[in-house]
Amino acid sequence: MRVLIAPDCFGGTLSATEAAVAIASGWRSVAPGDDLVLCPQADGGPGFVDVLHHSLGGRLRHASVSGPLDRYVSAFWLEHEGTAYVECAQACGLHLVPPADRRALAATTIGVGELVREARDAGARTVVVGLGGSASTDGGSGLLRALGAIPVDEAGNVLPPGGGPLADCARLSGSPELGDLRLVAASDVQNPLLGELGAARTFGPQKGADELAVRRLERAMTRWADVLAESVGRDVRDTPGAGAAGGLGAALLALGAELESGAGLVRRLTGLGPTMDGVELVITGEGSFDWQSLHGKLVTSVAAAAAERGLPCLALAGQVSVGRRQAAAAGVERAYSVAEHTGSVQAALADPAGTLSALAAQVAGEWRS
């Protein structure tokens, strides 16, 4: 049997590449004669650069950049044939800040701008910024700051980084220095910048914002939308995708970035579609296969592509909270839970690769019998 293994990352435990290797290892232990094709996937969030490097090759470039709060962080971006691939989560990711230390009003995207700036200075003609998994709600003001456009108040005083201070933003001092750089925002988030579905109200609470902080961020983003419209010349507050990554999408769109589906871009660059044409079974996976998975997340995107070709698709996940009918409606023939297989979430987390591999071995036994 020829089997395609195309998982997303498993939360903060396994990258998509590591998950693919673990599934393949378990499957081979039962069916060593099967032809396994590993094609890890991503949607612009954590793992975006790793997945593309695994598939495209290219040169990984290292940079020490500003993190979401007070510390510098180590980040990588991928250089491939004149295009730079940047993952915002490497510079401002939520996983970089322990839950007790999260400060939603202060977290910033400065490091993302520093990565874009480095790619520009290295000669990239296009920079693709993967959006997702951010700790920030600063409307991309940090990115603009790193590119030379500084938020200031009425008196011309430079505002502190973060989303909260933008309530006092009067204008941008300086202009973003992009030259002829083409920007692409890779995201599957369609949320606008403001409102009930906006960056602050939808995503702020998971970044440590209580109700008061969410209201402050909403006011700040409203003011920021005005500043972007006045200073850059594009009003993007209602544009789908502007709310992605805490409003980083808004700054990129205001700079003229094209918005492209992150999962779609990765599918195209990794050749997932053509690869599916030559297999008999598709296996995907993620950390938690839940109701959110049914609304445009990567796993169901892979399952939909398999269904179009009449291929069975299995999902291996850390936890599964989707019923069989719901899964089947999304194109997933069967979903398997690592936590259920091991007996607990704690046991699954104690050895993420080993327990995922063991589950894959069990599934291979079922499908090969």
Coordinates of C-alpha atoms in Angstrom, one line a residue:
M1 CA 0.0 0.0 0.0
R2 CA 1.2 3.5 -0.8
V3 CA 0.3 5.8 2.1
L4 CA 0.5 9.6 2.3
I5 CA 1.3 11.0 5.8
A6 CA 0.4 14.7 6.0
P7 CA -0.1 16.0 9.5
D8 CA -0.1 19.4 11.1
C9 CA 2.0 20.1 14.2
F10 CA 0.8 18.7 17.5
G11 CA 0.4 21.9 19.6
G12 CA 3.6 22.5 21.6
T13 CA 4.7 18.9 21.6
L14 CA 5.6 17.8 18.0
S15 CA 6.4 19.8 14.9
A16 CA 4.5 18.6 11.8
T17 CA 7.8 17.0 10.5
E18 CA 8.3 15.2 13.8
A19 CA 4.7 14.0 13.8
A20 CA 5.0 12.7 10.3
V21 CA 8.2 10.8 11.2
A22 CA 6.5 9.3 14.4
I23 CA 3.5 8.1 12.4
A24 CA 5.7 6.6 9.7
S25 CA 7.8 4.8 12.3
G26 CA 4.8 3.2 14.0
W27 CA 3.2 2.3 10.7
R28 CA 6.4 0.7 9.4
S29 CA 6.7 -1.5 12.5
V30 CA 3.6 -3.3 11.4
A31 CA 3.7 -2.9 7.6
P32 CA 7.4 -2.6 6.6
G33 CA 6.5 -3.2 2.9
D34 CA 4.2 -0.2 2.6
D35 CA 5.4 2.8 0.6
L36 CA 5.1 5.8 2.9
V37 CA 5.2 9.3 1.6
L38 CA 5.8 12.0 4.2
C39 CA 4.4 15.4 3.4
P40 CA 4.0 17.4 6.6
Q41 CA 1.7 20.5 6.4
A42 CA 1.2 23.9 8.0
D43 CA -1.2 26.8 7.7
G44 CA 1.0 29.8 8.4
G45 CA 1.2 29.3 12.1
P46 CA 3.8 27.4 14.2
G47 CA 5.8 25.0 12.0
F48 CA 5.3 27.0 8.8
V49 CA 9.1 27.5 8.1
D50 CA 10.0 24.0 9.2
V51 CA 7.5 22.4 6.9
L52 CA 8.5 24.4 3.8
H53 CA 12.2 23.8 4.5
H54 CA 11.5 20.0 4.7
S55 CA 9.8 20.2 1.3
L56 CA 11.6 22.9 -0.6
G57 CA 15.1 22.8 0.8
G58 CA 16.6 26.3 0.5
R59 CA 18.7 28.0 3.1
L60 CA 17.6 28.5 6.7
R61 CA 18.8 31.8 8.0
H62 CA 19.1 32.5 11.8
A63 CA 18.4 35.8 13.5
S64 CA 18.2 37.0 17.1
V65 CA 15.2 39.3 17.2
S66 CA 12.9 41.0 19.7
G67 CA 10.5 38.6 21.3
P68 CA 6.9 39.4 22.1
L69 CA 7.9 41.0 25.4
D70 CA 11.2 41.9 27.0
R71 CA 13.7 39.3 25.7
Y72 CA 15.4 38.5 22.4
V73 CA 14.5 35.2 20.9
S74 CA 16.2 32.9 18.4
A75 CA 14.3 32.7 15.1
F76 CA 14.8 31.2 11.6
W77 CA 13.5 32.3 8.2
L78 CA 13.8 30.4 5.0
E79 CA 15.5 31.7 1.8
H80 CA 14.5 29.9 -1.4
E81 CA 14.8 31.2 -4.9
G82 CA 14.4 34.9 -4.1
T83 CA 11.6 34.4 -1.7
A84 CA 11.9 34.6 2.1
Y85 CA 9.4 32.7 4.3
V86 CA 8.9 34.2 7.7
E87 CA 6.9 32.6 10.6
C88 CA 5.5 35.3 12.9
A89 CA 5.2 32.7 15.7
Q90 CA 9.0 32.4 15.9
A91 CA 9.2 36.1 16.8
C92 CA 6.0 36.8 18.7
G93 CA 4.5 33.4 19.4
L94 CA 2.3 32.7 22.3
H95 CA 4.4 29.6 23.1
L96 CA 7.3 32.0 23.9
V97 CA 5.6 33.4 26.9
P98 CA 4.6 31.3 29.9
P99 CA 0.9 31.7 30.9
A100 CA 1.7 33.5 34.1
D101 CA 3.9 36.1 32.2
R102 CA 1.5 37.0 29.4
R103 CA 0.8 40.7 29.0
A104 CA -1.6 41.2 26.2
L105 CA -1.4 45.0 26.2
A106 CA 2.4 45.0 25.9
A107 CA 3.2 42.1 23.5
T108 CA 4.6 43.3 20.2
T109 CA 5.4 42.2 16.6
I110 CA 8.7 44.1 16.5
G111 CA 10.6 40.9 15.9
V112 CA 8.5 40.0 12.9
G113 CA 9.5 43.4 11.4
E114 CA 13.1 42.6 12.1
L115 CA 12.8 39.3 10.2
V116 CA 11.2 41.1 7.3
R117 CA 13.9 43.7 7.4
E118 CA 16.7 41.1 7.4
A119 CA 15.1 39.3 4.5
R120 CA 14.9 42.6 2.6
D121 CA 18.5 43.4 3.3
A122 CA 19.6 39.9 2.2
G123 CA 18.1 40.6 -1.2
A124 CA 14.7 38.8 -1.1
R125 CA 12.3 40.0 -3.7
T126 CA 9.2 38.5 -2.0
V127 CA 8.6 38.0 1.7
V128 CA 5.8 35.6 2.7
V129 CA 4.8 36.1 6.4
G130 CA 3.0 33.1 8.0
L131 CA 0.4 34.4 10.4
G132 CA -0.8 32.5 13.5
G133 CA 0.0 31.6 17.0
S134 CA 0.9 35.1 18.1
A135 CA 1.0 36.5 21.7
S136 CA 0.4 40.0 20.4
T137 CA -2.5 42.3 19.7
D138 CA -0.6 45.3 18.4
G139 CA -2.1 45.6 15.0
G140 CA 1.3 45.0 13.4
S141 CA 2.5 48.3 14.8
G142 CA 5.7 46.6 16.0
L143 CA 6.4 45.4 12.4
L144 CA 6.0 48.9 11.1
R145 CA 8.2 50.2 13.9
A146 CA 11.0 47.8 12.9
L147 CA 10.6 49.0 9.3
G148 CA 11.0 52.7 10.2
A149 CA 7.4 53.9 10.8
I150 CA 7.2 54.8 14.5
P151 CA 3.8 55.3 16.3
V152 CA 3.8 58.7 18.2
D153 CA 1.3 60.7 20.2
E154 CA 0.0 64.2 19.6
A155 CA 3.1 65.7 21.1
G156 CA 5.4 63.6 18.9
N157 CA 6.5 61.4 21.8
V158 CA 7.3 57.8 20.8
L159 CA 4.8 55.4 22.2
P160 CA 5.9 52.2 24.1
P161 CA 5.6 49.0 22.1
G162 CA 2.4 46.9 22.3
G163 CA -1.3 47.3 21.5
G164 CA -2.4 49.1 24.6
P165 CA -0.5 52.4 24.0
L166 CA -2.0 52.7 20.5
A167 CA -5.1 54.3 22.0
D168 CA -2.9 57.4 22.2
C169 CA -1.4 57.1 18.7
A170 CA -1.8 60.2 16.6
R171 CA 0.3 59.3 13.6
L172 CA 3.4 57.5 12.3
S173 CA 6.7 59.2 12.3
G174 CA 8.6 58.1 9.3
S175 CA 7.6 55.7 6.5
P176 CA 8.1 51.9 6.2
E177 CA 11.2 51.2 4.2
L178 CA 10.3 48.3 1.9
G179 CA 11.7 49.3 -1.5
D180 CA 10.4 47.0 -4.2
L181 CA 9.7 44.2 -1.7
R182 CA 6.5 42.2 -2.5
L183 CA 4.7 41.0 0.6
V184 CA 2.4 38.1 1.0
A185 CA 0.3 37.4 4.2
A186 CA -0.2 33.6 4.6
S187 CA -3.2 33.0 6.8
D188 CA -6.5 31.1 6.9
V189 CA -8.0 33.5 9.5
Q190 CA -10.7 35.7 7.9
N191 CA -11.5 37.9 10.9
P192 CA -11.6 41.6 10.5
L193 CA -9.5 43.9 12.7
L194 CA -12.4 45.2 14.8
G195 CA -15.7 44.1 16.4
E196 CA -17.1 40.9 17.9
L197 CA -15.0 38.9 15.4
G198 CA -12.0 41.1 15.6
A199 CA -8.5 40.6 16.9
A200 CA -9.1 41.8 20.4
R201 CA -12.4 40.3 21.2
T202 CA -11.9 36.9 19.5
F203 CA -8.3 36.2 20.2
G204 CA -7.4 38.5 23.1
P205 CA -8.5 36.3 25.9
Q206 CA -6.3 33.4 24.9
K207 CA -3.4 35.8 25.0
G208 CA -3.9 36.8 28.6
A209 CA -6.4 39.7 28.1
D210 CA -9.1 40.0 30.7
E211 CA -12.4 41.8 29.9
L212 CA -10.9 45.2 30.7
A213 CA -7.8 44.6 28.6
V214 CA -10.0 43.4 25.7
R215 CA -11.9 46.6 25.8
R216 CA -8.7 48.7 26.0
L217 CA -7.3 46.7 23.0
E218 CA -10.5 47.2 21.0
R219 CA -10.3 51.0 21.6
A220 CA -6.6 51.0 20.7
M221 CA -7.2 48.9 17.5
T222 CA -10.0 51.3 16.5
R223 CA -7.6 54.3 16.8
W224 CA -4.8 52.3 15.0
A225 CA -7.1 51.6 12.1
D226 CA -7.6 55.3 11.7
V227 CA -3.9 55.9 11.8
L228 CA -3.1 53.3 9.2
A229 CA -5.8 54.7 6.9
E230 CA -4.4 58.2 7.3
S231 CA -0.7 57.4 7.2
V232 CA -0.4 54.5 4.7
G233 CA -3.4 55.3 2.6
R234 CA -5.4 52.0 2.9
D235 CA -8.3 51.5 5.3
V236 CA -8.2 47.8 6.0
R237 CA -10.2 47.6 9.2
D238 CA -13.0 45.5 7.6
T239 CA -10.8 43.5 5.2
P240 CA -11.0 39.7 5.9
G241 CA -7.7 38.6 7.4
A242 CA -6.9 42.0 9.0
G243 CA -7.5 40.5 12.4
A244 CA -5.1 37.6 11.9
A245 CA -2.2 37.3 14.4
G246 CA -3.5 40.1 16.6
G247 CA -4.0 42.5 13.8
L248 CA -0.6 41.9 12.2
G249 CA -2.6 41.1 9.1
A250 CA -3.9 44.7 9.1
A251 CA -0.4 46.2 9.0
L252 CA 0.6 43.8 6.2
L253 CA -2.5 44.5 4.2
A254 CA -2.1 48.2 4.6
L255 CA 1.4 47.9 3.2
G256 CA -0.1 46.2 0.1
A257 CA 0.4 42.6 1.0
E258 CA -1.5 39.9 -0.9
L259 CA -3.6 37.7 1.4
E260 CA -3.2 33.9 0.5
S261 CA -4.5 30.9 2.3
G262 CA -1.6 29.6 4.4
A263 CA -2.8 26.0 4.2
G264 CA -3.3 26.4 0.4
L265 CA 0.1 27.9 -0.1
V266 CA 1.8 25.0 1.8
R267 CA -0.3 22.5 -0.1
R268 CA 0.8 24.0 -3.4
L269 CA 4.5 24.4 -2.5
T270 CA 4.8 20.9 -1.0
G271 CA 2.9 19.3 -4.0
L272 CA 0.3 17.7 -1.8
G273 CA -2.3 17.5 -4.5
P274 CA -0.2 15.7 -7.1
T275 CA 1.2 13.5 -4.4
M276 CA -2.3 12.4 -3.5
D277 CA -2.9 11.2 -7.0
G278 CA -0.6 8.3 -6.5
V279 CA -1.6 7.0 -3.1
E280 CA -4.3 4.6 -1.6
L281 CA -4.6 6.1 1.9
V282 CA -4.1 9.5 3.5
I283 CA -3.2 10.0 7.1
T284 CA -3.3 13.5 8.7
G285 CA -3.3 14.7 12.3
E286 CA -3.0 17.5 14.8
G287 CA -2.9 18.1 18.6
S288 CA -6.7 18.3 19.1
F289 CA -9.3 17.2 16.6
D290 CA -12.2 19.3 17.8
W291 CA -15.0 21.6 16.6
Q292 CA -12.5 24.2 15.4
S293 CA -11.0 21.5 13.2
L294 CA -14.3 21.4 11.3
H295 CA -14.1 25.1 10.4
G296 CA -11.3 25.4 7.9
K297 CA -8.3 24.0 9.9
L298 CA -5.6 22.2 8.1
V299 CA -6.7 18.6 8.9
T300 CA -10.1 19.1 7.3
S301 CA -8.4 20.8 4.4
V302 CA -6.3 17.7 3.8
A303 CA -9.3 15.5 4.3
A304 CA -11.3 17.5 1.8
A305 CA -8.5 17.1 -0.8
A306 CA -8.5 13.3 -0.2
A307 CA -12.3 13.1 -0.5
E308 CA -12.2 14.9 -3.9
R309 CA -10.0 12.0 -5.1
G310 CA -12.1 9.3 -3.5
L311 CA -9.3 8.4 -1.0
P312 CA -10.0 7.3 2.6
C313 CA -8.5 9.8 5.1
L314 CA -7.6 9.0 8.7
A315 CA -6.8 11.5 11.5
L316 CA -4.5 10.8 14.3
A317 CA -4.7 13.4 17.1
G318 CA -3.6 14.0 20.6
Q319 CA -7.3 14.3 21.6
V320 CA -10.5 13.7 19.7
S321 CA -13.7 15.4 20.6
V322 CA -15.5 15.2 17.3
G323 CA -18.1 12.6 16.7
R324 CA -17.8 10.0 13.9
R325 CA -20.6 11.6 11.8
Q326 CA -19.1 15.0 12.1
A327 CA -15.7 13.7 11.2
A328 CA -17.1 11.8 8.2
A329 CA -18.9 14.9 7.0
A330 CA -15.5 16.6 7.0
G331 CA -14.0 13.8 4.9
V332 CA -12.3 12.0 7.9
E333 CA -13.2 8.3 7.7
R334 CA -11.9 7.6 11.2
A335 CA -10.3 9.7 14.0
Y336 CA -8.0 8.1 16.5
S337 CA -6.9 9.6 19.9
V338 CA -3.5 9.2 21.4
A339 CA -4.8 10.1 24.8
E340 CA -7.5 7.4 24.5
H341 CA -4.9 4.9 23.3
T342 CA -2.5 5.6 26.2
G343 CA -5.3 6.0 28.8
S344 CA -4.7 9.7 29.7
V345 CA -3.6 13.0 28.3
Q346 CA -0.7 13.0 30.8
A347 CA 0.6 9.7 29.5
A348 CA 0.4 10.9 25.9
L349 CA 2.3 14.1 26.8
A350 CA 5.0 12.2 28.7
D351 CA 6.3 10.7 25.4
P352 CA 4.6 12.5 22.4
A353 CA 6.5 10.9 19.6
G354 CA 6.5 7.4 21.2
T355 CA 2.8 7.4 22.0
L356 CA 1.9 8.7 18.5
S357 CA 4.1 6.1 17.0
A358 CA 2.4 3.4 19.0
L359 CA -1.1 4.6 18.0
A360 CA 0.0 4.6 14.3
A361 CA 1.2 1.0 14.7
Q362 CA -2.3 0.0 16.1
V363 CA -4.0 1.8 13.2
A364 CA -1.8 0.1 10.7
G365 CA -2.7 -3.3 12.2
E366 CA -6.4 -2.5 11.8
W367 CA -6.0 -1.3 8.2
R368 CA -3.7 -4.1 7.2
S369 CA -5.8 -6.9 8.7

